[in-house]
PDB file of C-alpha atoms in Angstrom:
ATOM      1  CA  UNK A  51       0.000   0.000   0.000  1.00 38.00           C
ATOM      2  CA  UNK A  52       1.627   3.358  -0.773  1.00 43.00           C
ATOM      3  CA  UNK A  53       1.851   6.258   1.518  1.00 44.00           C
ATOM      4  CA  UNK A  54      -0.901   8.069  -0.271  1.00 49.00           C
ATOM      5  CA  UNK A  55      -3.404   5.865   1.167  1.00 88.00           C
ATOM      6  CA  UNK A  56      -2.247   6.824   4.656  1.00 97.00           C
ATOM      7  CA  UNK A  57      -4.120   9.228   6.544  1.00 97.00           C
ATOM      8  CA  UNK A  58      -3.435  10.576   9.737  1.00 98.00           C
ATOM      9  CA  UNK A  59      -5.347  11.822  12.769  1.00 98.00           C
ATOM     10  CA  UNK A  60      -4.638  13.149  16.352  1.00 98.00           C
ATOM     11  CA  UNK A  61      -6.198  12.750  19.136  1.00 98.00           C
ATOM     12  CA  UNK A  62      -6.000  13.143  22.966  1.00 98.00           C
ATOM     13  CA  UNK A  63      -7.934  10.679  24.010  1.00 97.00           C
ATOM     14  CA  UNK A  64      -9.204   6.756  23.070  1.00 98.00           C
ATOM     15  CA  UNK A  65     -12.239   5.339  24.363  1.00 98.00           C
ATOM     16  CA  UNK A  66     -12.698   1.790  23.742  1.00 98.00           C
ATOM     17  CA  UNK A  67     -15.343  -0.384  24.628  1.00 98.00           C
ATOM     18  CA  UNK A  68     -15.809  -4.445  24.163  1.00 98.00           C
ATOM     19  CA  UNK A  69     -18.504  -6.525  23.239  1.00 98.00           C
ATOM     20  CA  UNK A  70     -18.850 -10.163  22.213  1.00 96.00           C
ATOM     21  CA  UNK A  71     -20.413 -11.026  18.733  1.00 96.00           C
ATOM     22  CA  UNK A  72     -21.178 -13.441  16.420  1.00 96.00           C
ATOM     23  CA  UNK A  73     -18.321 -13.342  13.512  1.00 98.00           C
ATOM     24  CA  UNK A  74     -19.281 -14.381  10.559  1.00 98.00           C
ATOM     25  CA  UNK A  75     -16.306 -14.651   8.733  1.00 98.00           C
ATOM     26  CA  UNK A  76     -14.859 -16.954  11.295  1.00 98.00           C
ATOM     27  CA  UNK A  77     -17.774 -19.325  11.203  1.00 97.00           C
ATOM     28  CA  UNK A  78     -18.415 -19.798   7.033  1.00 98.00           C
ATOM     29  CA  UNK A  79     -14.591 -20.084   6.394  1.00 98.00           C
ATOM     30  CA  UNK A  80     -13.934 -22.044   9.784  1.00 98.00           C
ATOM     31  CA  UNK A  81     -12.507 -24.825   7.279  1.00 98.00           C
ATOM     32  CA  UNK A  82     -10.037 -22.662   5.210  1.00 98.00           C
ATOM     33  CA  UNK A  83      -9.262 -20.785   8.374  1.00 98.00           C
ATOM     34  CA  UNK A  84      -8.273 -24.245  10.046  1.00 98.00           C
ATOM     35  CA  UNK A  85      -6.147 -25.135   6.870  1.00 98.00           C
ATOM     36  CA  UNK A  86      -4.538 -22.132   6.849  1.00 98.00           C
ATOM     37  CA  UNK A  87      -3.376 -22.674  10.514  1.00 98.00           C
ATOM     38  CA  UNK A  88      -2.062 -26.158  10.267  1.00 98.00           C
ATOM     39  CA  UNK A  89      -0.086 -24.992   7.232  1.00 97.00           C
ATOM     40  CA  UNK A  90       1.153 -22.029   9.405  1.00 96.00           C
ATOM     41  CA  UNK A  91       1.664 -24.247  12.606  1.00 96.00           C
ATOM     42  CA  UNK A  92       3.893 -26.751  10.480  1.00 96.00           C
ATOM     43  CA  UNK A  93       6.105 -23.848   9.174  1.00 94.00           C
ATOM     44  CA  UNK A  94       5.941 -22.576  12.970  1.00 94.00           C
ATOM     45  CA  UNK A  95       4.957 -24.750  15.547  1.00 94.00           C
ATOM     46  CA  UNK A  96       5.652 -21.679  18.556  1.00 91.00           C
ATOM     47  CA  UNK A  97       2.260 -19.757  17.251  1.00 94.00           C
ATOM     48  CA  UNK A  98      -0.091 -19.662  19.737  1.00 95.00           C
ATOM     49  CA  UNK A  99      -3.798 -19.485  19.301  1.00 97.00           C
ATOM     50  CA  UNK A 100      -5.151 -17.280  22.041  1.00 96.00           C
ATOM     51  CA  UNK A 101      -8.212 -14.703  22.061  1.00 98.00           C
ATOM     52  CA  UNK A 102      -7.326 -11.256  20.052  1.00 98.00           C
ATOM     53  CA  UNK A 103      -9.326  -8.103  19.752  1.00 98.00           C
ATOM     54  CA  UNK A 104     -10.622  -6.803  16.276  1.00 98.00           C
ATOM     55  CA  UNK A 105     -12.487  -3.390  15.253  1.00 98.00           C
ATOM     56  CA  UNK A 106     -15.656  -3.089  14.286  1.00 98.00           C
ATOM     57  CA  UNK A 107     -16.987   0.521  15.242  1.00 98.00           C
ATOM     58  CA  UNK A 108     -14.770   3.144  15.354  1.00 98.00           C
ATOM     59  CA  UNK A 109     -15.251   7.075  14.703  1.00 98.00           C
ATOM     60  CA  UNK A 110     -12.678  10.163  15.433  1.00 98.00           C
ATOM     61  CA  UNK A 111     -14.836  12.757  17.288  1.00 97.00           C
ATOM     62  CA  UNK A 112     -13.216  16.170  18.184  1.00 95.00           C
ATOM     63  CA  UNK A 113     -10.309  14.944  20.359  1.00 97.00           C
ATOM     64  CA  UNK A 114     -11.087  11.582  21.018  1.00 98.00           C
ATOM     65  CA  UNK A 115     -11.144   8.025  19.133  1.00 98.00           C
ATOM     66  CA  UNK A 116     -14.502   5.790  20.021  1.00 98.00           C
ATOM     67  CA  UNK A 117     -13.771   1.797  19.089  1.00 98.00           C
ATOM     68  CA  UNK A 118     -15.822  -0.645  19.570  1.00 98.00           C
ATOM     69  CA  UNK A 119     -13.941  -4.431  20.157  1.00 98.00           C
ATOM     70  CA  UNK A 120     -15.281  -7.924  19.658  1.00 98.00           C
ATOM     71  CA  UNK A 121     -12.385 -11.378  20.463  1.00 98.00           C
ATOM     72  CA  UNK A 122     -11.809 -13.907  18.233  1.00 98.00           C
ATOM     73  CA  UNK A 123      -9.233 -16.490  17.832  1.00 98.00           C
ATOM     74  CA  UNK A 124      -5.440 -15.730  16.555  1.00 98.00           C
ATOM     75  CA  UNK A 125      -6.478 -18.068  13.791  1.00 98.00           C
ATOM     76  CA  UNK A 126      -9.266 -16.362  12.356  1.00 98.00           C
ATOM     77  CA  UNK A 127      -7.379 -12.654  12.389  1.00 98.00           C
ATOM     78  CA  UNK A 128      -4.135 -14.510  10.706  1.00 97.00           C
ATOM     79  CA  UNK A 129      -6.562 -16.105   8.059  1.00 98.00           C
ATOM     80  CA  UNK A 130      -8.199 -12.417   7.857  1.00 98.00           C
ATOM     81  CA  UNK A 131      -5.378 -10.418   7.088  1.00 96.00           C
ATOM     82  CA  UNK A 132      -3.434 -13.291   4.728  1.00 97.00           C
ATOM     83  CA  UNK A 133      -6.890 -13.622   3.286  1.00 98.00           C
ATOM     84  CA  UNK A 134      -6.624  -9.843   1.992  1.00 96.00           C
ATOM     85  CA  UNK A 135      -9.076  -8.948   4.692  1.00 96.00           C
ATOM     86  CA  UNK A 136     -12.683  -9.402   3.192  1.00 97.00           C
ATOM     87  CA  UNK A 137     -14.487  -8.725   5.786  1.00 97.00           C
ATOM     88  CA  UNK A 138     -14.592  -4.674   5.346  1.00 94.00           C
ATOM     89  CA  UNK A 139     -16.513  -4.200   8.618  1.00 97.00           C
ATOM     90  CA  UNK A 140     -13.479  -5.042  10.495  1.00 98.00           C
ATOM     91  CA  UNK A 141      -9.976  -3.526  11.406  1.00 98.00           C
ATOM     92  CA  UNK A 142      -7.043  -4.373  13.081  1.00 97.00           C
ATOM     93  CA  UNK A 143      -6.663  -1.535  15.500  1.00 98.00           C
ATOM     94  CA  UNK A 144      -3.658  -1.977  18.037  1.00 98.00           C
ATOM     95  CA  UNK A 145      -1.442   0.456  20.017  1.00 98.00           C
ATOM     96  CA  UNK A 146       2.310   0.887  19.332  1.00 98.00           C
ATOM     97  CA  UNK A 147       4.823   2.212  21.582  1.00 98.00           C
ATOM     98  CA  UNK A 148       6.981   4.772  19.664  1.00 98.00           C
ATOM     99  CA  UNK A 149      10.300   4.762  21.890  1.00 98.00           C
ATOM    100  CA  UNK A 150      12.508   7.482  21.368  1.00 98.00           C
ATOM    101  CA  UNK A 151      15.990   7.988  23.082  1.00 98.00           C
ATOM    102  CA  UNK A 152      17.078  11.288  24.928  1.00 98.00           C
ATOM    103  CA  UNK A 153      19.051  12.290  21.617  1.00 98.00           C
ATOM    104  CA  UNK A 154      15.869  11.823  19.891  1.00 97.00           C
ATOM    105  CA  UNK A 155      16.483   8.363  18.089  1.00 98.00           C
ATOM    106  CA  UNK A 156      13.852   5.985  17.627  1.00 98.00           C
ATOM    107  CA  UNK A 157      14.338   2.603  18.579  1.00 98.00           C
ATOM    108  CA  UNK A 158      12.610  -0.388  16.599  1.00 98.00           C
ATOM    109  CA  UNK A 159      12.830  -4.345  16.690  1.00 98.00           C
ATOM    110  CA  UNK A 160      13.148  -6.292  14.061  1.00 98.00           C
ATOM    111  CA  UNK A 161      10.854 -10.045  14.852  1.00 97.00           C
ATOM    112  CA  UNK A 162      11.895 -13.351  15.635  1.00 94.00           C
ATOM    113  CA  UNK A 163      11.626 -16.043  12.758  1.00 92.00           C
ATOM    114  CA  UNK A 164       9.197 -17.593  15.231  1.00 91.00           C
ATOM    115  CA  UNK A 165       6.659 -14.794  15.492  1.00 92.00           C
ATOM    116  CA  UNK A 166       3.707 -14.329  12.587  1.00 90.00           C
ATOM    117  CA  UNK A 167       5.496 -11.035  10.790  1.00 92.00           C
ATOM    118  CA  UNK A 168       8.999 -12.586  10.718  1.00 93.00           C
ATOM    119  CA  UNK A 169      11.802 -10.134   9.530  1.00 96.00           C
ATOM    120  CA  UNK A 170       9.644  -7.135   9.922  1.00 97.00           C
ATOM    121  CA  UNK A 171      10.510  -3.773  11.820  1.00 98.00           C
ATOM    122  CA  UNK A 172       7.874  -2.725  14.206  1.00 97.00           C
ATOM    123  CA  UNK A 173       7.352  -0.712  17.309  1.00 98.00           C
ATOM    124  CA  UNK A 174       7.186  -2.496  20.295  1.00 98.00           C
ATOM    125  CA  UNK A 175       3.762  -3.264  19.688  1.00 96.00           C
ATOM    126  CA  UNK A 176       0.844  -6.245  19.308  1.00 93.00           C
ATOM    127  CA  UNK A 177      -2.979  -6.496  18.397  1.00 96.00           C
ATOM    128  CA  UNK A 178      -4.564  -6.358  21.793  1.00 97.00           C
ATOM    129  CA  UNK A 179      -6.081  -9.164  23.700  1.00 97.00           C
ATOM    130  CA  UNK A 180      -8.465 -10.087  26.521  1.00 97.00           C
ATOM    131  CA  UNK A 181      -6.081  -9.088  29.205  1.00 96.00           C
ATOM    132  CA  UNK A 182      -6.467  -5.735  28.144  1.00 97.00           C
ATOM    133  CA  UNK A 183     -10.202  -5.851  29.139  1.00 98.00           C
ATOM    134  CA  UNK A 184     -11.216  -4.089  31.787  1.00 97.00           C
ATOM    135  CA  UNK A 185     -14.781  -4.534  33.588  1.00 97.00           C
ATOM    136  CA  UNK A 186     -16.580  -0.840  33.950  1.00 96.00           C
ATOM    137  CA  UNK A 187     -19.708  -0.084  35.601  1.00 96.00           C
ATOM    138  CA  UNK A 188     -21.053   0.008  32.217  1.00 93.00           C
ATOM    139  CA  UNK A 189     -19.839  -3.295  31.084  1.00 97.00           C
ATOM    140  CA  UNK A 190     -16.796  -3.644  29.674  1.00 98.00           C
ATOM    141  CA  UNK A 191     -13.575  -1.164  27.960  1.00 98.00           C
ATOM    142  CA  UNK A 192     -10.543  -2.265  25.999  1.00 98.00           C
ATOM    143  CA  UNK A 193      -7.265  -0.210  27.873  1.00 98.00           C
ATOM    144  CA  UNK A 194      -4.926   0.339  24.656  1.00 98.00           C
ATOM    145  CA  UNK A 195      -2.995   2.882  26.841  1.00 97.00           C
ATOM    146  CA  UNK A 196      -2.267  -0.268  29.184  1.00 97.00           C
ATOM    147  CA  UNK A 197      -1.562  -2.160  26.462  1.00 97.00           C
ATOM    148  CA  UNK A 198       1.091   0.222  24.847  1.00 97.00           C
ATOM    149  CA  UNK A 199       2.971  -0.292  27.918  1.00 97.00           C
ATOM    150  CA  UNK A 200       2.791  -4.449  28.662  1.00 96.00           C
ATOM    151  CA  UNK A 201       3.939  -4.983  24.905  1.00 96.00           C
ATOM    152  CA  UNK A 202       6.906  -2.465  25.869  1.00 98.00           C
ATOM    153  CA  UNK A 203       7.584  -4.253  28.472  1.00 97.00           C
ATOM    154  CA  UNK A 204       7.006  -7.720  26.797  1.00 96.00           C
ATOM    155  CA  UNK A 205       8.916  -6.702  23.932  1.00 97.00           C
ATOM    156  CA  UNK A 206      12.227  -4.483  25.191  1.00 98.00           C
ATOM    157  CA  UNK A 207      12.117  -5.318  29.169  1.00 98.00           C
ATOM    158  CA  UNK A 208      11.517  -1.202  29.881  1.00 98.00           C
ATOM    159  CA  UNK A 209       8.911  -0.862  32.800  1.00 98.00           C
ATOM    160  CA  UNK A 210       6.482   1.747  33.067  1.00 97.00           C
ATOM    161  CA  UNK A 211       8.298   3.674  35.605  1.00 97.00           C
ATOM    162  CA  UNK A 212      11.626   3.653  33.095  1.00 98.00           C
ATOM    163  CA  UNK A 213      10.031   5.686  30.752  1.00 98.00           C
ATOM    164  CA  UNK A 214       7.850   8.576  29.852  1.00 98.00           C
ATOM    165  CA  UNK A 215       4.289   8.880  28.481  1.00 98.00           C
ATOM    166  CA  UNK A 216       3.298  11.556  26.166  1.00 98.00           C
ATOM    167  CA  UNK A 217      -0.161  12.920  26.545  1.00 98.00           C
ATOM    168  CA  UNK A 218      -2.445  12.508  22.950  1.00 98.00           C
ATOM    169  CA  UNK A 219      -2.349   9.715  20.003  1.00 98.00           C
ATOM    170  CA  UNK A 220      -1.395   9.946  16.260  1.00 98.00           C
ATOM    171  CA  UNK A 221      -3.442   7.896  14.910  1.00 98.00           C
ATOM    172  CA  UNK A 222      -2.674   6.287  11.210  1.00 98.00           C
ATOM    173  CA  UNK A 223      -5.096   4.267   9.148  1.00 98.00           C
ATOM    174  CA  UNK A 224      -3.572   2.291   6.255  1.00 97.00           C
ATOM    175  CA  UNK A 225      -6.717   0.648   4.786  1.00 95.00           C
ATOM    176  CA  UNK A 226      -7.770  -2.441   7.303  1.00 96.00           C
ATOM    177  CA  UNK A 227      -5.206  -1.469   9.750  1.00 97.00           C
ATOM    178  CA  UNK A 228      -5.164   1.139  12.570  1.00 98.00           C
ATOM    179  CA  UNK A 229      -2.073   2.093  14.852  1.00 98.00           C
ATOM    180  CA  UNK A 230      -2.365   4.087  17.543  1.00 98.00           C
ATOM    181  CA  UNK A 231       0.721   5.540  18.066  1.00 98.00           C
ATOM    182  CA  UNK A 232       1.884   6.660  21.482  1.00 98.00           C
ATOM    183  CA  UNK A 233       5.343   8.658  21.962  1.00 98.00           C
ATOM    184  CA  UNK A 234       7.261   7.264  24.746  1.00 98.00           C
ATOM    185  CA  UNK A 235      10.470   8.399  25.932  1.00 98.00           C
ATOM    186  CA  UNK A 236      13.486   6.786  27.522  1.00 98.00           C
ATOM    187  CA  UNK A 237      16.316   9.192  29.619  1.00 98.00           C
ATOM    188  CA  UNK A 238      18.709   7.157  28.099  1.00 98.00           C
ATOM    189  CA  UNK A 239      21.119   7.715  24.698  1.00 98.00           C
ATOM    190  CA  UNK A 240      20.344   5.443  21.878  1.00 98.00           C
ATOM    191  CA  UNK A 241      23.248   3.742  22.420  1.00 98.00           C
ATOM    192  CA  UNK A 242      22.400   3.066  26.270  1.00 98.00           C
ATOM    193  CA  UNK A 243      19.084   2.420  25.391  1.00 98.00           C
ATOM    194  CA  UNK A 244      20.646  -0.514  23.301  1.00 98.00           C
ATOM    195  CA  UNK A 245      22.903  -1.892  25.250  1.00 98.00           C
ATOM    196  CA  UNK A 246      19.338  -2.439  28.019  1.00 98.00           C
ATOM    197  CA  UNK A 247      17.481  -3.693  25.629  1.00 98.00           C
ATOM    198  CA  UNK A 248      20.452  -6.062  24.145  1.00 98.00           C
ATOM    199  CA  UNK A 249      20.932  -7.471  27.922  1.00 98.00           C
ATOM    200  CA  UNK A 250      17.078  -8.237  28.160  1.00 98.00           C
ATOM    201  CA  UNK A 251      16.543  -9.852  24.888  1.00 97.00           C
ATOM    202  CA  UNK A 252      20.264 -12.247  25.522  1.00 96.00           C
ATOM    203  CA  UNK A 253      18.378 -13.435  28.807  1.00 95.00           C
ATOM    204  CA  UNK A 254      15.116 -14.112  26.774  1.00 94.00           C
ATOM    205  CA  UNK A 255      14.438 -17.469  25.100  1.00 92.00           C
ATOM    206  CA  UNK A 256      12.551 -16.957  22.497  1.00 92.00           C
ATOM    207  CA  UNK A 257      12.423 -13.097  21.806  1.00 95.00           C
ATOM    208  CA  UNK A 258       9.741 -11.468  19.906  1.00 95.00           C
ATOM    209  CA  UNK A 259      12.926  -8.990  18.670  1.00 97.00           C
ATOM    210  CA  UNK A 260      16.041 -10.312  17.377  1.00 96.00           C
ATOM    211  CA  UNK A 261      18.047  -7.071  16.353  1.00 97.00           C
ATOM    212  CA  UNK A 262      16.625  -3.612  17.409  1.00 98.00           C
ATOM    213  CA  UNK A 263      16.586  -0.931  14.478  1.00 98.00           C
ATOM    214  CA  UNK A 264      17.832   3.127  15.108  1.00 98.00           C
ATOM    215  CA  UNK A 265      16.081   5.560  13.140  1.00 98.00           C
ATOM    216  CA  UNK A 266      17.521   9.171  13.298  1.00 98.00           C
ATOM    217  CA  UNK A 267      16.802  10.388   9.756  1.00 97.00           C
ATOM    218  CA  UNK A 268      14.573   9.171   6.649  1.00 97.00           C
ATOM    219  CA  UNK A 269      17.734   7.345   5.106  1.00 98.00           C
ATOM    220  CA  UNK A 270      17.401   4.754   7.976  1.00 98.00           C
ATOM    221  CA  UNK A 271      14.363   3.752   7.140  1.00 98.00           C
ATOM    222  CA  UNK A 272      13.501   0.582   5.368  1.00 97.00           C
ATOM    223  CA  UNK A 273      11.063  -0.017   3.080  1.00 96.00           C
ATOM    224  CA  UNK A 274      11.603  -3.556   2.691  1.00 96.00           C
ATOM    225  CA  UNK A 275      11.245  -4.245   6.177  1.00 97.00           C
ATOM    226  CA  UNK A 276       9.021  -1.470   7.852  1.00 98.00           C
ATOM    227  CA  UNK A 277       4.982  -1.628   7.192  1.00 96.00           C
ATOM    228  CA  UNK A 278       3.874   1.294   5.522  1.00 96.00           C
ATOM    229  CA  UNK A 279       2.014   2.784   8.684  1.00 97.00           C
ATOM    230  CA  UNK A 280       5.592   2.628  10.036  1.00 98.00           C
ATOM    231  CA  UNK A 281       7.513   4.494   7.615  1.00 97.00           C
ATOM    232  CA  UNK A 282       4.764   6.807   7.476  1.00 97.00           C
ATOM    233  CA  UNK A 283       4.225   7.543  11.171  1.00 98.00           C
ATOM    234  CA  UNK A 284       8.460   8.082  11.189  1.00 98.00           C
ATOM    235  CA  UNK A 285       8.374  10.152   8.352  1.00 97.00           C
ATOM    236  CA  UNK A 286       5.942  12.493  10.120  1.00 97.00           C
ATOM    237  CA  UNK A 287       7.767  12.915  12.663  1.00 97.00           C
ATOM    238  CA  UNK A 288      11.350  13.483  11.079  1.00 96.00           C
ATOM    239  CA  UNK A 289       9.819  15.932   9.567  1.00 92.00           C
ATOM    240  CA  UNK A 290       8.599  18.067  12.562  1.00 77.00           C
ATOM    241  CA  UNK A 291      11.720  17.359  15.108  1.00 64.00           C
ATOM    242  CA  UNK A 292      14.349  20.282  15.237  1.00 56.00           C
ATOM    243  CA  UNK A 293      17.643  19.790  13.157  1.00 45.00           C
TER     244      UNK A 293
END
């Protein structure tokens, strides 16, 4: 998808709620969605087939993003988004956590050969699941701010309380996929910053990152590698920091 299909939004706030439905798509193509999987699981027997969240309401409204979440199995979105995604009710909305170094370099991971996007350079980041559901007196919300921080910490080792959390999204829709991107900063150097993240991923055994990827100016990016949300998201802001 090229970069001119990428749009852009921002937004302080995300308010998410869940609720269960019947999915058609995973019910009429249950048998190519279970083919799909064994030929998957041969290839990579580690992929687990847990309960993710999907999109199927969303609006942007003033300063604030209103989803609407429904689970289904990892099967079903993996067969959904190799499919081509033909369901067009339904997106893949997920929070990202967009590190950046005190010098202002952004650190990215490049995933394990064991993991469903092999070889590509994300953002600590991950579709969200049910243990970012939270119970409300109204039934039931989906905590993408929470979640930006467990896959940091899933991801890279970094805690909450080792970095910092910019107020307000930037949101970016790339046809059936929507990251919402959160700016989160470490006091360390890129280099430093590294080095932690090195330590944690050597005491790790099965890493969802195998290399981590610096980005300090648009020549480091790489279009091979990077989804086009990422490139775009980094291209934004390259283009707004000083220098």
């Amino acid at each position: 998808m090229s970069e001119s299909e990428i749009t852009f939004a921002q937004v302080n706030y995300i308010e998410s709620v869940y609720r269960e439905r019947d999915w058609a798509f995973a019910h009429e193509r249950a048998s190519e969605i279970d083919a799909h999987w064994a030929s998957l699981r041969a290839q990579k027997p580690g992929l687990f087939d847990g309960r993710v969240l999907l999109m199927d309401e969303w609006r942007v409204d003033g300063d604030a993003f209103h989803t609407q979440h429904f689970s289904t199995d990892f099967r079903a979105f993996v067969a959904l988004r190799d499919f081509g995604f033909p369901d067009a009710n339904v997106r893949n909305c997920f929070a990202a956590a967009a590190l950046v170094s005190i010098d202002g370099a952004f650190v990215l991971g490049q995933m394990g050969a064991h993991t469903a996007n092999a070889g590509r350079i994300y953002f600590p980041c991950g579709t969200p699941d049910m243990g970012d559901v939270r119970e409300t007196p109204d039934g039931f919300s989906v905590d993408l701010a929470g979640s930006v921080l467990r896959e940091l910490e899933e991801e890279t080792g970094l805690r909450p309380g080792d970095v910092s959390v910019e107020p307000g999204w930037t949101l970016v829709f790339e046809g059936p996929r929507v990251a919402c991107m959160k700016i989160v900063r470490s006091g360390l150097t890129a280099d430093a910053l590294i080095a932690r993240i090195e330590d944690f991923l050597r005491n790790q055994k099965e890493p969802e990152f195998i290399a981590l990827h610096v980005v300090r100016e648009m020549a480091d990016l790489k279009p091979d590698a990077m989804p086009g949300f990422t490139r775009a998201f980094l291209a934004r802001m390259l283009s707004v920091q000083p220098g």
